[in-house]
Amino acid sequence: MAMTNDRVALDAWYVVGIAADLAPGASARTRLLGQDLVLSRDADGTARAAIAGGPEDGRACPVTERYGFLWTSLGTPVRDVFDLPEADEPDRRSITCGTVEVGASGLRLVENFLDMAHFPFVHTDILGAVDHPEVEHYQAEIRTDVDEVWATNCKFWQPLAALTSKSGQMSHYVYRVPSPFNVMLYKTCPAAPGRFDAIALLIQPVESDRSIAYPLMVVIDHVNADEDIVMFQQRIFLQDRIILENQRPRRLPLDARAEIPTRADLSSVAYRRWLKDKGLKFGVHEYADA
């Protein structure tokens, strides 16, 4: 596949690697939006990205390092990487939780992250319980002032909400979609009542139907080792991957006729409407009339 010509997709920032994995003097190849890239780091620590192959071979791309990741864009971003102020709070730990490759559109990954209804059946006895399947009423909206999708007043019973959990709890969630291929949530923190842990899923859309997911935990946890937190998060996402790779179509349909939402899907409805309003094409399944 060749690099997309979708300007909405091109003019955005994407995670393309974990910053600590690229040592000074090293280079690595990756792929973004159907285009090969070479990542490198100079001896002085400066990270670089360049297109590899095709008519723009060798063209430099912008690079920034935020939250422990390398970010780049194949176009001209009109906005900076989204702000995550929790990452600057001194009592929090920011933990990059490896990568997971998924044979599905990155938009599917975002929508799955927003979905509470699957907790009891996919993450049984961890994020949900089969005897507590209810998704209580919540609010979802497109915040035009910041151009983001938010879902608020989300609540769900969870047997093991986090590694710091001592028992089951009714977790309160706030979801935020700051850009089409990045999503995060704020969730009741068992170790600090009244505060929220921040969890992000940052997605590198390799092709329109293939992605690399980078989970990020920004948590208040002074007990568990990084490795245990990483394994907990990887366990959750590997359970999701089974579902994601069996969804058809692999790309996300935006036409209301393609898939029928339920009351629990308010955040998905808002997300799809937001993508459609933007005119995003990469990773979208085009609905064909019968």
Short mmCIF file of C-alpha atoms in Angstrom, two decimals:
data_model
loop_
_atom_site.label_atom_id
_atom_site.label_comp_id
_atom_site.label_asym_id
_atom_site.label_seq_id
_atom_site.Cartn_x
_atom_site.Cartn_y
_atom_site.Cartn_z
CA MET A 1 0.00 0.00 0.00
CA ALA A 2 1.11 3.57 -0.67
CA MET A 3 0.96 6.46 1.74
CA THR A 4 -2.55 7.83 2.10
CA ASN A 5 -3.58 11.16 0.57
CA ASP A 6 -6.06 11.80 3.42
CA ARG A 7 -5.07 15.25 4.71
CA VAL A 8 -7.01 14.76 7.96
CA ALA A 9 -4.89 11.71 8.73
CA LEU A 10 -1.63 13.14 7.42
CA ASP A 11 -1.81 16.39 9.41
CA ALA A 12 -1.86 14.73 12.82
CA TRP A 13 0.64 13.49 15.39
CA TYR A 14 1.19 9.77 15.95
CA VAL A 15 3.26 7.69 18.34
CA VAL A 16 5.78 5.64 16.34
CA GLY A 17 7.92 4.21 19.12
CA ILE A 18 8.92 4.16 22.77
CA ALA A 19 11.56 6.83 23.29
CA ALA A 20 13.78 4.71 25.55
CA ASP A 21 14.02 2.00 22.88
CA LEU A 22 15.91 4.29 20.47
CA ALA A 23 19.45 4.72 21.79
CA PRO A 24 21.87 7.45 20.60
CA GLY A 25 23.41 6.39 17.29
CA ALA A 26 20.69 3.81 16.65
CA SER A 27 18.05 3.65 13.92
CA ALA A 28 14.87 1.67 13.36
CA ARG A 29 12.32 1.20 10.62
CA THR A 30 8.59 1.40 11.10
CA ARG A 31 5.47 2.18 9.08
CA LEU A 32 2.77 4.83 9.41
CA LEU A 33 -0.34 5.45 7.29
CA GLY A 34 0.92 3.04 4.63
CA GLN A 35 4.36 4.69 4.43
CA ASP A 36 7.75 3.32 5.54
CA LEU A 37 9.74 5.49 7.95
CA VAL A 38 13.25 5.47 9.37
CA LEU A 39 13.66 6.64 12.95
CA SER A 40 17.09 7.58 14.25
CA ARG A 41 18.75 9.29 17.17
CA ASP A 42 21.86 11.46 16.88
CA ALA A 43 24.79 11.09 19.27
CA ASP A 44 23.52 14.19 21.11
CA GLY A 45 20.14 12.55 21.70
CA THR A 46 18.14 14.34 19.00
CA ALA A 47 15.48 12.06 17.49
CA ARG A 48 14.70 12.20 13.77
CA ALA A 49 12.23 10.63 11.35
CA ALA A 50 12.37 10.44 7.56
CA ILE A 51 10.23 8.90 4.84
CA ALA A 52 11.77 5.78 3.31
CA GLY A 53 10.85 4.98 -0.26
CA GLY A 54 8.37 6.42 -2.69
CA PRO A 55 8.43 9.84 -4.36
CA GLU A 56 9.23 11.60 -1.05
CA ASP A 57 12.10 9.31 -0.07
CA GLY A 58 14.35 10.99 2.50
CA ARG A 59 11.95 13.81 3.41
CA ALA A 60 12.32 14.72 7.06
CA CYS A 61 9.26 14.59 9.28
CA PRO A 62 8.73 16.55 12.49
CA VAL A 63 9.55 14.71 15.72
CA THR A 64 8.70 15.39 19.32
CA GLU A 65 9.08 13.32 22.50
CA ARG A 66 6.18 13.35 24.97
CA TYR A 67 5.09 11.00 27.75
CA GLY A 68 7.92 8.56 27.01
CA PHE A 69 7.10 8.17 23.31
CA LEU A 70 8.39 9.34 19.93
CA TRP A 71 5.75 11.21 17.91
CA THR A 72 5.83 12.21 14.27
CA SER A 73 3.56 13.37 11.46
CA LEU A 74 3.63 12.82 7.71
CA GLY A 75 1.98 16.19 7.12
CA THR A 76 1.78 19.58 8.79
CA PRO A 77 0.07 19.31 12.18
CA VAL A 78 -2.22 22.19 12.98
CA ARG A 79 -2.18 21.31 16.69
CA ASP A 80 0.42 20.15 19.18
CA VAL A 81 0.37 16.71 20.78
CA PHE A 82 -2.52 16.72 23.23
CA ASP A 83 -1.84 17.87 26.78
CA LEU A 84 -1.74 15.35 29.63
CA PRO A 85 -1.12 17.41 32.78
CA GLU A 86 -1.31 14.35 35.05
CA ALA A 87 2.05 13.24 33.64
CA ASP A 88 3.67 16.23 35.40
CA GLU A 89 2.25 15.47 38.86
CA PRO A 90 5.18 14.43 41.08
CA ASP A 91 3.39 11.60 42.93
CA ARG A 92 2.37 9.80 39.76
CA ARG A 93 4.25 7.18 37.78
CA SER A 94 4.20 7.29 33.98
CA ILE A 95 4.70 3.77 32.68
CA THR A 96 4.91 2.84 29.00
CA CYS A 97 3.35 -0.61 28.76
CA GLY A 98 4.99 -2.07 25.67
CA THR A 99 3.24 -2.56 22.34
CA VAL A 100 0.51 -4.77 20.92
CA GLU A 101 0.07 -5.31 17.17
CA VAL A 102 -3.54 -5.66 16.09
CA GLY A 103 -5.02 -6.65 12.73
CA ALA A 104 -7.70 -3.96 12.78
CA SER A 105 -8.16 -0.28 12.04
CA GLY A 106 -6.87 1.99 14.78
CA LEU A 107 -10.35 3.51 14.88
CA ARG A 108 -11.72 0.13 15.94
CA LEU A 109 -9.21 0.13 18.80
CA VAL A 110 -10.38 3.53 20.00
CA GLU A 111 -14.03 2.48 19.87
CA ASN A 112 -13.29 -0.74 21.79
CA PHE A 113 -11.51 1.32 24.46
CA LEU A 114 -14.65 3.45 24.86
CA ASP A 115 -16.93 0.42 25.24
CA MET A 116 -17.88 -0.52 28.82
CA ALA A 117 -20.46 -3.14 27.80
CA HIS A 118 -17.78 -5.73 26.95
CA PHE A 119 -16.10 -5.62 30.39
CA PRO A 120 -18.02 -8.53 31.99
CA PHE A 121 -17.64 -10.82 28.98
CA VAL A 122 -14.11 -10.10 27.75
CA HIS A 123 -12.40 -9.04 31.01
CA THR A 124 -14.36 -11.36 33.31
CA ASP A 125 -13.53 -11.05 37.04
CA ILE A 126 -11.12 -8.19 36.31
CA LEU A 127 -12.86 -5.17 34.79
CA GLY A 128 -16.33 -6.72 34.95
CA ALA A 129 -18.48 -9.50 36.32
CA VAL A 130 -21.15 -11.45 34.45
CA ASP A 131 -23.65 -10.81 37.28
CA HIS A 132 -23.10 -7.02 36.94
CA PRO A 133 -23.47 -6.41 33.17
CA GLU A 134 -25.38 -3.11 33.37
CA VAL A 135 -24.02 0.02 31.74
CA GLU A 136 -25.60 2.87 33.67
CA HIS A 137 -26.73 6.01 31.87
CA TYR A 138 -23.90 8.41 31.06
CA GLN A 139 -23.30 11.48 28.91
CA ALA A 140 -21.27 11.74 25.70
CA GLU A 141 -20.55 14.88 23.72
CA ILE A 142 -18.35 16.50 21.11
CA ARG A 143 -16.68 19.49 22.78
CA THR A 144 -16.30 21.88 19.90
CA ASP A 145 -14.25 24.39 21.91
CA VAL A 146 -11.38 21.87 22.19
CA ASP A 147 -12.38 19.58 19.28
CA GLU A 148 -12.48 16.45 21.43
CA VAL A 149 -14.99 13.73 22.32
CA TRP A 150 -15.80 13.29 26.03
CA ALA A 151 -17.94 10.80 27.95
CA THR A 152 -18.74 11.65 31.56
CA ASN A 153 -20.60 10.20 34.55
CA CYS A 154 -19.59 6.68 33.51
CA LYS A 155 -19.85 4.03 36.24
CA PHE A 156 -19.17 0.31 36.20
CA TRP A 157 -18.77 -2.41 38.85
CA GLN A 158 -15.29 -3.95 38.69
CA PRO A 159 -13.92 -6.90 40.69
CA LEU A 160 -10.26 -5.89 40.15
CA ALA A 161 -10.13 -2.32 38.87
CA ALA A 162 -6.35 -2.03 39.30
CA LEU A 163 -3.41 -3.85 40.88
CA THR A 164 -3.84 -1.61 43.95
CA SER A 165 -7.45 -2.81 44.43
CA LYS A 166 -8.21 -4.62 47.69
CA SER A 167 -11.76 -5.57 46.70
CA GLY A 168 -14.40 -4.90 44.06
CA GLN A 169 -15.52 -1.32 43.50
CA MET A 170 -17.90 0.83 41.53
CA SER A 171 -15.40 2.60 39.27
CA HIS A 172 -16.12 6.07 37.96
CA TYR A 173 -14.80 6.83 34.49
CA VAL A 174 -14.31 9.85 32.28
CA TYR A 175 -13.35 9.13 28.67
CA ARG A 176 -11.52 11.58 26.42
CA VAL A 177 -10.70 11.30 22.71
CA PRO A 178 -8.25 14.13 21.94
CA SER A 179 -7.51 13.02 18.36
CA PRO A 180 -8.87 10.29 16.07
CA PHE A 181 -6.21 7.68 16.87
CA ASN A 182 -5.60 8.49 20.54
CA VAL A 183 -7.91 7.86 23.48
CA MET A 184 -7.67 8.01 27.24
CA LEU A 185 -9.66 7.60 30.39
CA TYR A 186 -9.64 8.92 33.92
CA LYS A 187 -10.63 6.25 36.42
CA THR A 188 -11.23 5.96 40.17
CA CYS A 189 -7.87 5.37 41.86
CA PRO A 190 -8.06 2.70 44.60
CA ALA A 191 -4.86 4.00 46.22
CA ALA A 192 -6.00 7.65 46.38
CA PRO A 193 -9.75 8.10 46.94
CA GLY A 194 -11.01 11.30 45.33
CA ARG A 195 -8.39 11.20 42.57
CA PHE A 196 -8.24 9.48 39.20
CA ASP A 197 -5.65 7.34 37.47
CA ALA A 198 -5.05 8.30 33.82
CA ILE A 199 -4.76 5.56 31.20
CA ALA A 200 -4.09 6.26 27.52
CA LEU A 201 -4.10 4.11 24.42
CA LEU A 202 -1.93 5.69 21.74
CA ILE A 203 -2.27 4.12 18.32
CA GLN A 204 0.08 3.95 15.36
CA PRO A 205 -2.08 3.25 12.28
CA VAL A 206 0.33 1.15 10.20
CA GLU A 207 -2.19 0.44 7.45
CA SER A 208 -5.89 1.18 7.24
CA ASP A 209 -6.61 -2.22 8.80
CA ARG A 210 -3.48 -2.84 10.89
CA SER A 211 -2.27 -0.98 13.97
CA ILE A 212 0.23 -0.89 16.80
CA ALA A 213 -1.17 0.04 20.21
CA TYR A 214 0.92 1.71 22.94
CA PRO A 215 -0.75 1.64 26.38
CA LEU A 216 0.34 4.32 28.86
CA MET A 217 -0.39 4.28 32.59
CA VAL A 218 -0.14 7.53 34.59
CA VAL A 219 -1.02 6.20 38.00
CA ILE A 220 -0.76 6.69 41.74
CA ASP A 221 0.74 3.39 42.82
CA HIS A 222 3.66 3.24 45.25
CA VAL A 223 3.44 -0.51 45.83
CA ASN A 224 3.58 -2.50 42.60
CA ALA A 225 6.63 -2.88 40.37
CA ASP A 226 6.61 -1.44 36.86
CA GLU A 227 6.79 -4.94 35.42
CA ASP A 228 3.64 -6.01 37.26
CA ILE A 229 1.71 -2.94 36.08
CA VAL A 230 2.85 -3.58 32.51
CA MET A 231 1.79 -7.23 32.68
CA PHE A 232 -1.63 -6.28 34.08
CA GLN A 233 -2.25 -3.83 31.25
CA GLN A 234 -0.91 -6.21 28.59
CA ARG A 235 -3.21 -8.94 29.89
CA ILE A 236 -6.21 -6.64 29.47
CA PHE A 237 -5.30 -5.53 25.97
CA LEU A 238 -4.44 -9.02 24.71
CA GLN A 239 -7.96 -10.04 25.71
CA ASP A 240 -9.25 -7.13 23.61
CA ARG A 241 -7.10 -8.11 20.63
CA ILE A 242 -8.95 -11.41 20.24
CA ILE A 243 -12.23 -9.52 19.85
CA LEU A 244 -10.81 -6.79 17.64
CA GLU A 245 -9.24 -9.17 15.15
CA ASN A 246 -12.52 -11.03 14.74
CA GLN A 247 -14.61 -7.94 14.01
CA ARG A 248 -15.77 -7.44 10.44
CA PRO A 249 -15.19 -5.21 8.66
CA ARG A 250 -11.70 -4.54 10.01
CA ARG A 251 -12.14 -0.84 9.25
CA LEU A 252 -14.67 1.28 11.12
CA PRO A 253 -17.96 2.03 9.34
CA LEU A 254 -19.30 5.54 9.94
CA ASP A 255 -22.59 5.17 8.10
CA ALA A 256 -25.45 4.76 10.59
CA ARG A 257 -26.91 1.96 8.46
CA ALA A 258 -23.87 -0.30 8.83
CA GLU A 259 -24.05 -1.16 12.56
CA ILE A 260 -26.90 -0.57 15.00
CA PRO A 261 -25.89 1.10 18.30
CA THR A 262 -27.53 0.52 21.69
CA ARG A 263 -28.02 2.89 24.63
CA ALA A 264 -24.62 1.80 25.96
CA ASP A 265 -22.94 3.04 22.76
CA LEU A 266 -23.38 6.81 23.28
CA SER A 267 -19.64 7.43 23.25
CA SER A 268 -19.23 5.41 20.05
CA VAL A 269 -22.04 7.34 18.37
CA ALA A 270 -20.40 10.66 19.28
CA TYR A 271 -16.98 9.41 18.17
CA ARG A 272 -18.25 8.24 14.78
CA ARG A 273 -20.14 11.47 14.20
CA TRP A 274 -16.99 13.45 15.08
CA LEU A 275 -14.88 11.42 12.62
CA LYS A 276 -17.48 11.85 9.91
CA ASP A 277 -17.63 15.61 10.47
CA LYS A 278 -13.84 15.75 10.13
CA GLY A 279 -13.95 13.89 6.83
CA LEU A 280 -11.44 11.27 7.96
CA LYS A 281 -11.00 8.45 5.43
CA PHE A 282 -8.00 6.42 6.63
CA GLY A 283 -9.16 3.37 8.58
CA VAL A 284 -12.80 3.98 7.64
CA HIS A 285 -14.95 1.34 5.96
CA GLU A 286 -16.98 2.85 3.13
CA TYR A 287 -20.57 1.61 3.30
CA ALA A 288 -21.85 0.34 -0.05
CA ASP A 289 -25.51 0.73 -0.94
CA ALA A 290 -27.30 -2.49 -1.74
#
